[in-house]
Tab-separated table of C-alpha atoms and ligand atoms in Angstrom:
chain	number	residue	atom	x	y	z
A	1	MET	CA	5.244	-0.635	6.073
A	2	THR	CA	2.996	-3.604	6.073
A	3	ARG	CA	2.265	-5.442	2.814
A	4	SER	CA	-1.602	-5.589	2.969
A	5	LYS	CA	-1.538	-3.059	0.037
A	6	LEU	CA	-2.444	-4.196	-3.615
A	7	ILE	CA	0.594	-3.733	-5.730
A	8	SER	CA	0.596	-4.393	-9.421
A	9	PHE	CA	2.882	-3.679	-12.433
A	10	GLU	CA	1.875	-2.775	-15.889
A	11	PHE	CA	3.819	-3.745	-19.037
A	12	PHE	CA	3.352	-3.097	-22.691
A	13	PRO	CA	3.665	-5.971	-25.156
A	14	PRO	CA	7.189	-6.016	-26.630
A	15	GLN	CA	7.570	-5.664	-30.468
A	16	THR	CA	10.796	-7.530	-30.871
A	17	SER	CA	12.415	-10.706	-29.498
A	18	GLU	CA	15.201	-8.467	-27.830
A	19	GLY	CA	12.352	-6.467	-26.132
A	20	ALA	CA	10.755	-9.837	-25.026
A	21	GLU	CA	14.024	-10.829	-23.452
A	22	LYS	CA	14.490	-7.609	-21.586
A	23	LEU	CA	10.830	-7.740	-20.330
A	24	ALA	CA	11.440	-11.299	-19.042
A	25	VAL	CA	14.390	-10.114	-17.065
A	26	ALA	CA	12.406	-7.062	-15.697
A	27	ARG	CA	9.403	-9.419	-14.843
A	28	LYS	CA	11.748	-11.803	-12.911
A	29	GLN	CA	13.102	-8.911	-10.864
A	30	LEU	CA	9.558	-7.541	-10.243
A	31	ALA	CA	8.183	-10.866	-9.207
A	32	LEU	CA	10.452	-10.812	-6.199
A	33	LEU	CA	8.341	-7.945	-4.954
A	34	LYS	CA	5.328	-10.290	-4.843
A	35	PRO	CA	2.838	-8.122	-6.659
A	36	GLU	CA	-0.873	-8.951	-6.827
A	37	PHE	CA	-0.754	-9.156	-10.540
A	38	PHE	CA	1.049	-8.143	-13.882
A	39	SER	CA	-1.025	-6.392	-16.351
A	40	VAL	CA	-0.331	-5.991	-20.128
A	41	THR	CA	-1.597	-3.177	-22.332
A	42	PHE	CA	-3.710	-3.624	-25.413
A	43	GLY	CA	-3.518	-1.306	-28.474
A	44	ALA	CA	-6.881	0.128	-29.325
A	45	GLY	CA	-8.530	-1.419	-32.336
A	46	GLY	CA	-6.708	-4.719	-31.537
A	47	SER	CA	-3.410	-3.441	-32.904
A	48	THR	CA	-1.307	-5.473	-30.226
A	49	ARG	CA	-3.854	-8.381	-29.850
A	50	ASP	CA	-1.415	-11.264	-30.560
A	51	ARG	CA	1.559	-9.656	-28.615
A	52	THR	CA	-0.670	-8.894	-25.650
A	53	LEU	CA	-2.013	-12.547	-25.771
A	54	GLU	CA	1.622	-13.846	-26.044
A	55	THR	CA	2.840	-11.744	-23.106
A	56	ILE	CA	-0.048	-12.906	-20.960
A	57	ARG	CA	0.656	-16.453	-21.849
A	58	GLU	CA	4.262	-16.036	-20.646
A	59	ILE	CA	3.241	-14.536	-17.365
A	60	CYS	CA	0.715	-17.352	-16.768
A	61	ALA	CA	3.379	-19.907	-17.660
A	62	GLU	CA	5.637	-18.344	-14.842
A	63	GLY	CA	2.945	-18.921	-12.383
A	64	HIS	CA	1.989	-15.273	-11.876
A	65	ILE	CA	-1.458	-13.698	-12.039
A	66	ALA	CA	-1.882	-12.027	-15.304
A	67	ALA	CA	-4.410	-9.216	-16.143
A	68	PRO	CA	-4.774	-8.386	-19.772
A	69	HIS	CA	-6.074	-4.996	-20.722
A	70	ILE	CA	-8.862	-5.008	-23.296
A	71	SER	CA	-9.801	-1.756	-25.078
A	72	CYS	CA	-13.032	-1.851	-26.918
A	73	ILE	CA	-13.169	1.080	-29.295
A	74	GLY	CA	-13.109	-0.121	-32.864
A	75	SER	CA	-13.828	-3.629	-31.869
A	76	THR	CA	-16.857	-5.844	-32.366
A	77	ARG	CA	-18.868	-7.855	-29.845
A	78	GLU	CA	-17.666	-10.977	-31.713
A	79	ASN	CA	-14.092	-10.126	-31.399
A	80	ILE	CA	-14.266	-9.278	-27.718
A	81	ALA	CA	-16.371	-12.403	-27.003
A	82	ALA	CA	-13.721	-14.568	-28.684
A	83	LEU	CA	-10.885	-12.892	-26.701
A	84	LEU	CA	-12.674	-13.350	-23.434
A	85	GLN	CA	-13.170	-17.092	-24.194
A	86	THR	CA	-9.379	-17.418	-24.975
A	87	TYR	CA	-8.542	-15.733	-21.685
A	88	LYS	CA	-10.949	-17.954	-19.885
A	89	GLU	CA	-9.423	-21.018	-21.325
A	90	MET	CA	-5.926	-19.758	-20.318
A	91	GLY	CA	-7.179	-19.521	-16.704
A	92	VAL	CA	-7.079	-15.634	-16.662
A	93	ARG	CA	-9.293	-14.265	-13.835
A	94	ARG	CA	-8.631	-10.559	-14.041
A	95	ILE	CA	-9.088	-7.961	-16.801
A	96	VAL	CA	-8.499	-4.224	-17.130
A	97	ALA	CA	-11.474	-2.953	-19.267
A	98	LEU	CA	-11.060	0.247	-21.263
A	99	ARG	CA	-12.364	2.224	-24.098
A	100	GLY	CA	-8.940	2.953	-25.617
A	101	ASP	CA	-7.987	5.769	-27.994
A	102	LEU	CA	-7.880	5.260	-31.631
A	103	PRO	CA	-4.996	6.607	-33.473
A	104	SER	CA	-5.800	9.951	-35.032
A	105	GLY	CA	-7.439	9.627	-38.447
A	106	MET	CA	-8.882	6.278	-37.691
A	107	ALA	CA	-12.691	6.334	-37.642
A	108	ALA	CA	-14.389	4.856	-34.575
A	109	ALA	CA	-16.169	2.032	-36.406
A	110	GLY	CA	-17.108	-0.710	-33.894
A	111	GLU	CA	-19.781	-1.728	-31.621
A	112	PHE	CA	-18.595	-0.113	-28.343
A	113	GLN	CA	-18.443	3.607	-27.598
A	114	TYR	CA	-17.485	3.772	-23.942
A	115	ALA	CA	-15.905	1.469	-21.373
A	116	ASN	CA	-19.001	0.962	-19.374
A	117	GLU	CA	-20.559	-0.797	-22.392
A	118	LEU	CA	-17.379	-3.067	-22.412
A	119	VAL	CA	-17.825	-3.862	-18.564
A	120	ALA	CA	-21.507	-4.716	-19.089
A	121	PHE	CA	-20.649	-6.885	-22.040
A	122	ILE	CA	-17.941	-8.810	-20.073
A	123	ARG	CA	-20.455	-9.519	-17.221
A	124	GLU	CA	-23.154	-10.511	-19.741
A	125	GLN	CA	-20.835	-12.929	-21.399
A	126	THR	CA	-18.863	-14.299	-18.478
A	127	GLY	CA	-20.823	-13.561	-15.305
A	128	ALA	CA	-18.571	-13.238	-12.276
A	129	HIS	CA	-15.547	-15.053	-13.800
A	130	PHE	CA	-13.342	-11.892	-14.113
A	131	HIS	CA	-12.325	-9.392	-11.580
A	132	ILE	CA	-12.774	-6.224	-13.627
A	133	GLU	CA	-10.658	-3.192	-13.256
A	134	VAL	CA	-11.449	0.105	-14.918
A	135	ALA	CA	-9.670	3.416	-15.417
A	136	ALA	CA	-10.065	6.443	-13.279
A	137	TYR	CA	-9.011	10.005	-13.797
A	138	PRO	CA	-8.327	12.154	-10.621
A	139	GLU	CA	-7.258	15.072	-12.864
A	140	VAL	CA	-10.277	14.495	-15.101
A	141	HIS	CA	-10.288	12.672	-18.405
A	142	PRO	CA	-9.182	15.150	-21.240
A	143	GLN	CA	-12.364	14.517	-23.228
A	144	ALA	CA	-14.854	14.908	-20.448
A	145	PRO	CA	-17.275	17.826	-20.752
A	146	SER	CA	-16.803	18.471	-16.975
A	147	PRO	CA	-15.449	16.947	-13.765
A	148	ARG	CA	-19.006	16.168	-12.790
A	149	ASP	CA	-19.719	14.408	-16.084
A	150	ASP	CA	-16.510	12.462	-15.795
A	151	LEU	CA	-17.359	11.360	-12.320
A	152	ALA	CA	-20.909	10.238	-13.291
A	153	ASN	CA	-19.215	8.216	-16.216
A	154	PHE	CA	-16.875	6.636	-13.883
A	155	LYS	CA	-19.791	5.618	-11.677
A	156	ARG	CA	-21.547	4.194	-14.681
A	157	LYS	CA	-18.645	1.833	-15.230
A	158	MET	CA	-18.638	0.806	-11.603
A	159	ASP	CA	-22.331	0.314	-11.678
A	160	ALA	CA	-21.932	-1.926	-14.873
A	161	GLY	CA	-19.955	-4.342	-12.849
A	162	ALA	CA	-16.334	-3.195	-12.329
A	163	ASN	CA	-14.735	-4.432	-9.028
A	164	SER	CA	-12.041	-1.785	-8.673
A	165	ALA	CA	-10.207	0.818	-10.515
A	166	ILE	CA	-6.688	2.027	-11.401
A	167	THR	CA	-6.054	5.800	-11.912
A	168	GLN	CA	-4.206	7.631	-14.587
A	169	TYR	CA	-0.834	8.733	-13.183
A	170	PHE	CA	-0.520	12.035	-11.479
A	171	TYR	CA	2.017	13.950	-9.380
A	172	ASN	CA	-0.448	15.766	-7.266
A	173	ALA	CA	-1.643	13.623	-4.387
A	174	ASP	CA	-4.429	16.068	-3.464
A	175	ALA	CA	-6.223	15.509	-6.717
A	176	TYR	CA	-6.371	11.869	-5.887
A	177	PHE	CA	-7.546	12.182	-2.329
A	178	ARG	CA	-10.268	14.628	-3.468
A	179	PHE	CA	-11.259	12.306	-6.309
A	180	VAL	CA	-11.605	9.364	-3.853
A	181	GLU	CA	-13.659	11.512	-1.522
A	182	GLU	CA	-16.083	12.619	-4.333
A	183	CYS	CA	-16.435	8.886	-5.362
A	184	GLN	CA	-17.339	7.933	-1.753
A	185	ARG	CA	-19.834	10.710	-1.642
A	186	ILE	CA	-21.786	9.171	-4.558
A	187	GLY	CA	-21.519	5.734	-3.127
A	188	ILE	CA	-18.389	4.199	-4.872
A	189	THR	CA	-16.682	2.208	-2.267
A	190	ALA	CA	-14.526	-0.120	-4.476
A	191	PRO	CA	-10.612	0.227	-4.268
A	192	ILE	CA	-9.316	3.020	-6.401
A	193	VAL	CA	-5.602	2.250	-6.817
A	194	PRO	CA	-3.357	5.175	-7.883
A	195	GLY	CA	-1.371	4.589	-11.049
A	196	ILE	CA	2.346	5.545	-10.519
A	197	MET	CA	4.669	6.770	-13.338
A	198	PRO	CA	8.310	6.613	-12.486
A	199	ILE	CA	10.302	9.444	-14.017
A	200	TYR	CA	12.861	8.216	-16.549
A	201	ASN	CA	12.958	10.928	-19.168
A	202	TYR	CA	11.490	14.368	-19.386
A	203	ALA	CA	10.640	14.540	-23.138
A	204	GLN	CA	8.861	11.149	-22.897
A	205	LEU	CA	6.953	12.100	-19.847
A	206	ALA	CA	5.849	15.414	-21.356
A	207	ARG	CA	4.571	13.528	-24.591
A	208	PHE	CA	2.609	11.053	-22.613
A	209	SER	CA	1.204	13.772	-20.364
A	210	SER	CA	0.024	15.936	-23.284
A	211	VAL	CA	-1.922	12.971	-24.762
A	212	CYS	CA	-3.507	11.674	-21.623
A	213	GLY	CA	-4.015	14.910	-19.713
A	214	ALA	CA	-1.927	13.997	-16.648
A	215	GLU	CA	-0.522	17.334	-15.307
A	216	ILE	CA	3.178	17.785	-14.675
A	217	PRO	CA	3.068	20.449	-11.982
A	218	ARG	CA	4.903	23.646	-12.946
A	219	TRP	CA	7.673	23.120	-10.055
A	220	LEU	CA	8.291	19.697	-11.268
A	221	ARG	CA	8.361	20.524	-14.911
A	222	GLU	CA	10.750	23.458	-14.341
A	223	ARG	CA	13.182	21.180	-12.260
A	224	LEU	CA	13.100	18.311	-14.831
A	225	GLN	CA	13.732	20.583	-17.676
A	226	GLU	CA	16.707	22.089	-15.857
A	227	PHE	CA	18.507	18.728	-15.768
A	228	GLY	CA	18.610	18.858	-19.668
A	229	ASP	CA	20.742	15.772	-20.892
A	230	ASP	CA	21.864	14.832	-17.447
A	231	LEU	CA	19.782	11.759	-17.156
A	232	PRO	CA	21.357	10.317	-13.930
A	233	SER	CA	20.544	13.432	-11.976
A	234	LEU	CA	17.072	13.791	-13.525
A	235	ARG	CA	16.451	10.085	-12.594
A	236	ALA	CA	17.689	10.463	-9.057
A	237	PHE	CA	15.487	13.554	-8.580
A	238	GLY	CA	12.489	11.723	-10.106
A	239	MET	CA	13.033	8.741	-7.791
A	240	ASP	CA	12.890	11.110	-4.721
A	241	VAL	CA	9.720	12.834	-6.087
A	242	VAL	CA	7.969	9.465	-6.774
A	243	THR	CA	9.009	7.838	-3.643
A	244	GLU	CA	7.578	10.687	-1.589
A	245	LEU	CA	4.372	10.549	-3.684
A	246	CYS	CA	3.964	6.762	-3.002
A	247	ASP	CA	4.810	7.183	0.666
A	248	ARG	CA	2.120	9.962	1.076
A	249	LEU	CA	-0.412	8.041	-0.875
A	250	LEU	CA	0.036	4.858	1.191
A	251	GLN	CA	0.315	6.633	4.569
A	252	CYS	CA	-3.004	8.467	3.851
A	253	GLY	CA	-5.054	5.462	2.909
A	254	ALA	CA	-4.522	4.526	-0.672
A	255	PRO	CA	-5.363	0.821	-1.113
A	256	GLY	CA	-2.184	0.092	-3.140
A	257	LEU	CA	-0.045	1.132	-6.052
A	258	HIS	CA	-0.153	0.219	-9.757
A	259	PHE	CA	3.261	0.856	-11.430
A	260	TYR	CA	3.394	1.950	-15.090
A	261	THR	CA	6.795	0.176	-15.458
A	262	LEU	CA	7.457	0.914	-19.133
A	263	ASN	CA	9.056	-2.555	-18.965
A	264	HIS	CA	11.799	-1.456	-16.579
A	265	ALA	CA	12.293	-2.810	-13.115
A	266	GLY	CA	15.224	-0.935	-11.585
A	267	ALA	CA	13.627	2.328	-10.456
A	268	ILE	CA	10.633	0.430	-9.049
A	269	SER	CA	12.737	-1.963	-6.971
A	270	THR	CA	14.542	0.967	-5.536
A	271	ILE	CA	11.303	2.845	-4.732
A	272	TYR	CA	10.236	-0.329	-2.946
A	273	GLN	CA	13.238	-0.503	-0.909
A	274	ARG	CA	13.002	3.103	0.072
A	275	LEU	CA	9.338	2.613	1.191
A	276	GLY	CA	10.449	-0.185	3.336
A	277	MET	CA	8.091	-2.681	1.542
B	301	FAD	P1	-14.422	5.747	-20.798
B	301	FAD	O1	-14.609	5.376	-19.396
B	301	FAD	O2	-15.253	5.183	-21.822
B	301	FAD	O3	-14.320	7.379	-20.859
B	301	FAD	C1	-13.829	7.991	-21.940
B	301	FAD	C2	-14.432	9.403	-21.986
B	301	FAD	O4	-15.804	9.332	-22.393
B	301	FAD	C3	-14.440	10.206	-20.659
B	301	FAD	O5	-14.255	11.585	-21.005
B	301	FAD	C4	-15.723	9.842	-20.016
B	301	FAD	O6	-16.077	10.967	-19.130
B	301	FAD	C5	-16.677	9.780	-21.252
B	301	FAD	N1	-17.686	8.853	-21.029
B	301	FAD	C6	-17.625	7.628	-20.471
B	301	FAD	N2	-18.814	6.956	-20.648
B	301	FAD	C7	-19.726	7.841	-21.220
B	301	FAD	C8	-21.006	7.693	-21.600
B	301	FAD	N3	-21.685	6.522	-21.362
B	301	FAD	N4	-21.619	8.683	-22.251
B	301	FAD	C9	-20.895	9.926	-22.473
B	301	FAD	N5	-19.635	10.059	-22.170
B	301	FAD	C10	-19.001	9.059	-21.580
B	301	FAD	N6	-5.539	2.565	-23.632
B	301	FAD	C11	-5.371	1.598	-24.479
B	301	FAD	O7	-5.641	1.799	-25.649
B	301	FAD	N7	-4.827	0.343	-24.105
B	301	FAD	C12	-4.487	0.081	-22.780
B	301	FAD	O8	-4.141	-0.972	-22.461
B	301	FAD	C13	-4.704	1.077	-21.800
B	301	FAD	N8	-4.472	0.959	-20.561
B	301	FAD	C14	-4.789	1.915	-19.598
B	301	FAD	C15	-4.759	1.608	-18.220
B	301	FAD	C16	-5.045	2.635	-17.332
B	301	FAD	C17	-4.919	2.136	-15.763
B	301	FAD	C18	-5.528	3.841	-17.646
B	301	FAD	C19	-5.858	4.902	-16.660
B	301	FAD	C20	-5.581	4.093	-18.975
B	301	FAD	C21	-5.351	3.158	-19.999
B	301	FAD	N9	-5.461	3.398	-21.345
B	301	FAD	C22	-5.154	2.405	-22.228
B	301	FAD	C23	-5.912	4.698	-21.810
B	301	FAD	C24	-7.450	4.862	-21.957
B	301	FAD	O9	-7.870	3.996	-22.959
B	301	FAD	C25	-7.797	6.160	-22.388
B	301	FAD	O10	-7.574	7.133	-21.255
B	301	FAD	C26	-9.201	6.457	-23.007
B	301	FAD	O11	-9.123	7.795	-23.589
B	301	FAD	C27	-10.430	6.375	-22.025
B	301	FAD	O12	-10.530	5.037	-21.684
B	301	FAD	P2	-11.619	4.789	-20.562
B	301	FAD	O13	-11.682	3.336	-20.470
B	301	FAD	O14	-11.341	5.529	-19.365
B	301	FAD	O15	-12.844	5.323	-21.177
């Protein structure tokens, strides 16, 4: 397969020095795959602000393209403006702009309600400096009143000045292709890169999926549950499933792949080899 595709890897900022060392090793391994960029998540309300900044600084120092996530819920215009200025001074040119989810019980005080407001604010503050990515939901965002509203809201973010989008992970390629078609029908032509979640652990995947609304199809759930504590077999099976998903997405025209690495490199390197990338 040719490498004209946009490949990117997402990390979360580690909490401990041991986690930071492990991430540095994973990053080194993944850098060999020559991704477009490495992105780093940001806890809503600014809870990981300093650790996200630190991880972005390390990525820049290693000579890679870094894309910090910024989530705006619970934040002020002043805080976001200061963060944008810091990233500009660090030479960052790419941002993943999100609303974020506040931890339950935390009131949504702040000056932004939705990601489209953040995108508009980034453009107002920094013009065309940043390439802005936003989130997309082929299986519909869990809080959207309807798929049609969710699509209209996605368009609002693109119209506010986003350059491209990364999807929530999914295991149903048809949901992605249908979503892209619907976007094209309403005039969204920017790249919509599928988000890919490798399968490491069923309980963890089920927990993530229940929060973010990504469906684990029944056939997949049943098979994964059947492996019980047999992690090596679960991972081997998960690797087959995810490799086939990536292969189909790329063969059928997806512009690239964005991997939710969970700060691991091994599974992704193997998927790469199997895809012949
Ligand atoms: P929005 O686009 O604002 O949408 C949120 C909901 O509001 C949707 O239901 C939408 O239909 C609706 N909506 C949007 N605009 C309007 C409007 N103007 N009026 C009425 N309704 C509207 N979270 C983090 O906290 N940190 C991260 O680093 C992070 N990284 C992510 C990376 C990717 C690629 C993805 C897909 C998600 C990520 N998330 C992250 C999770 C994300 O913050 C949540 O999914 C959150 O619930 C929605 O964020 P959003 O930017 O899509 O929000």
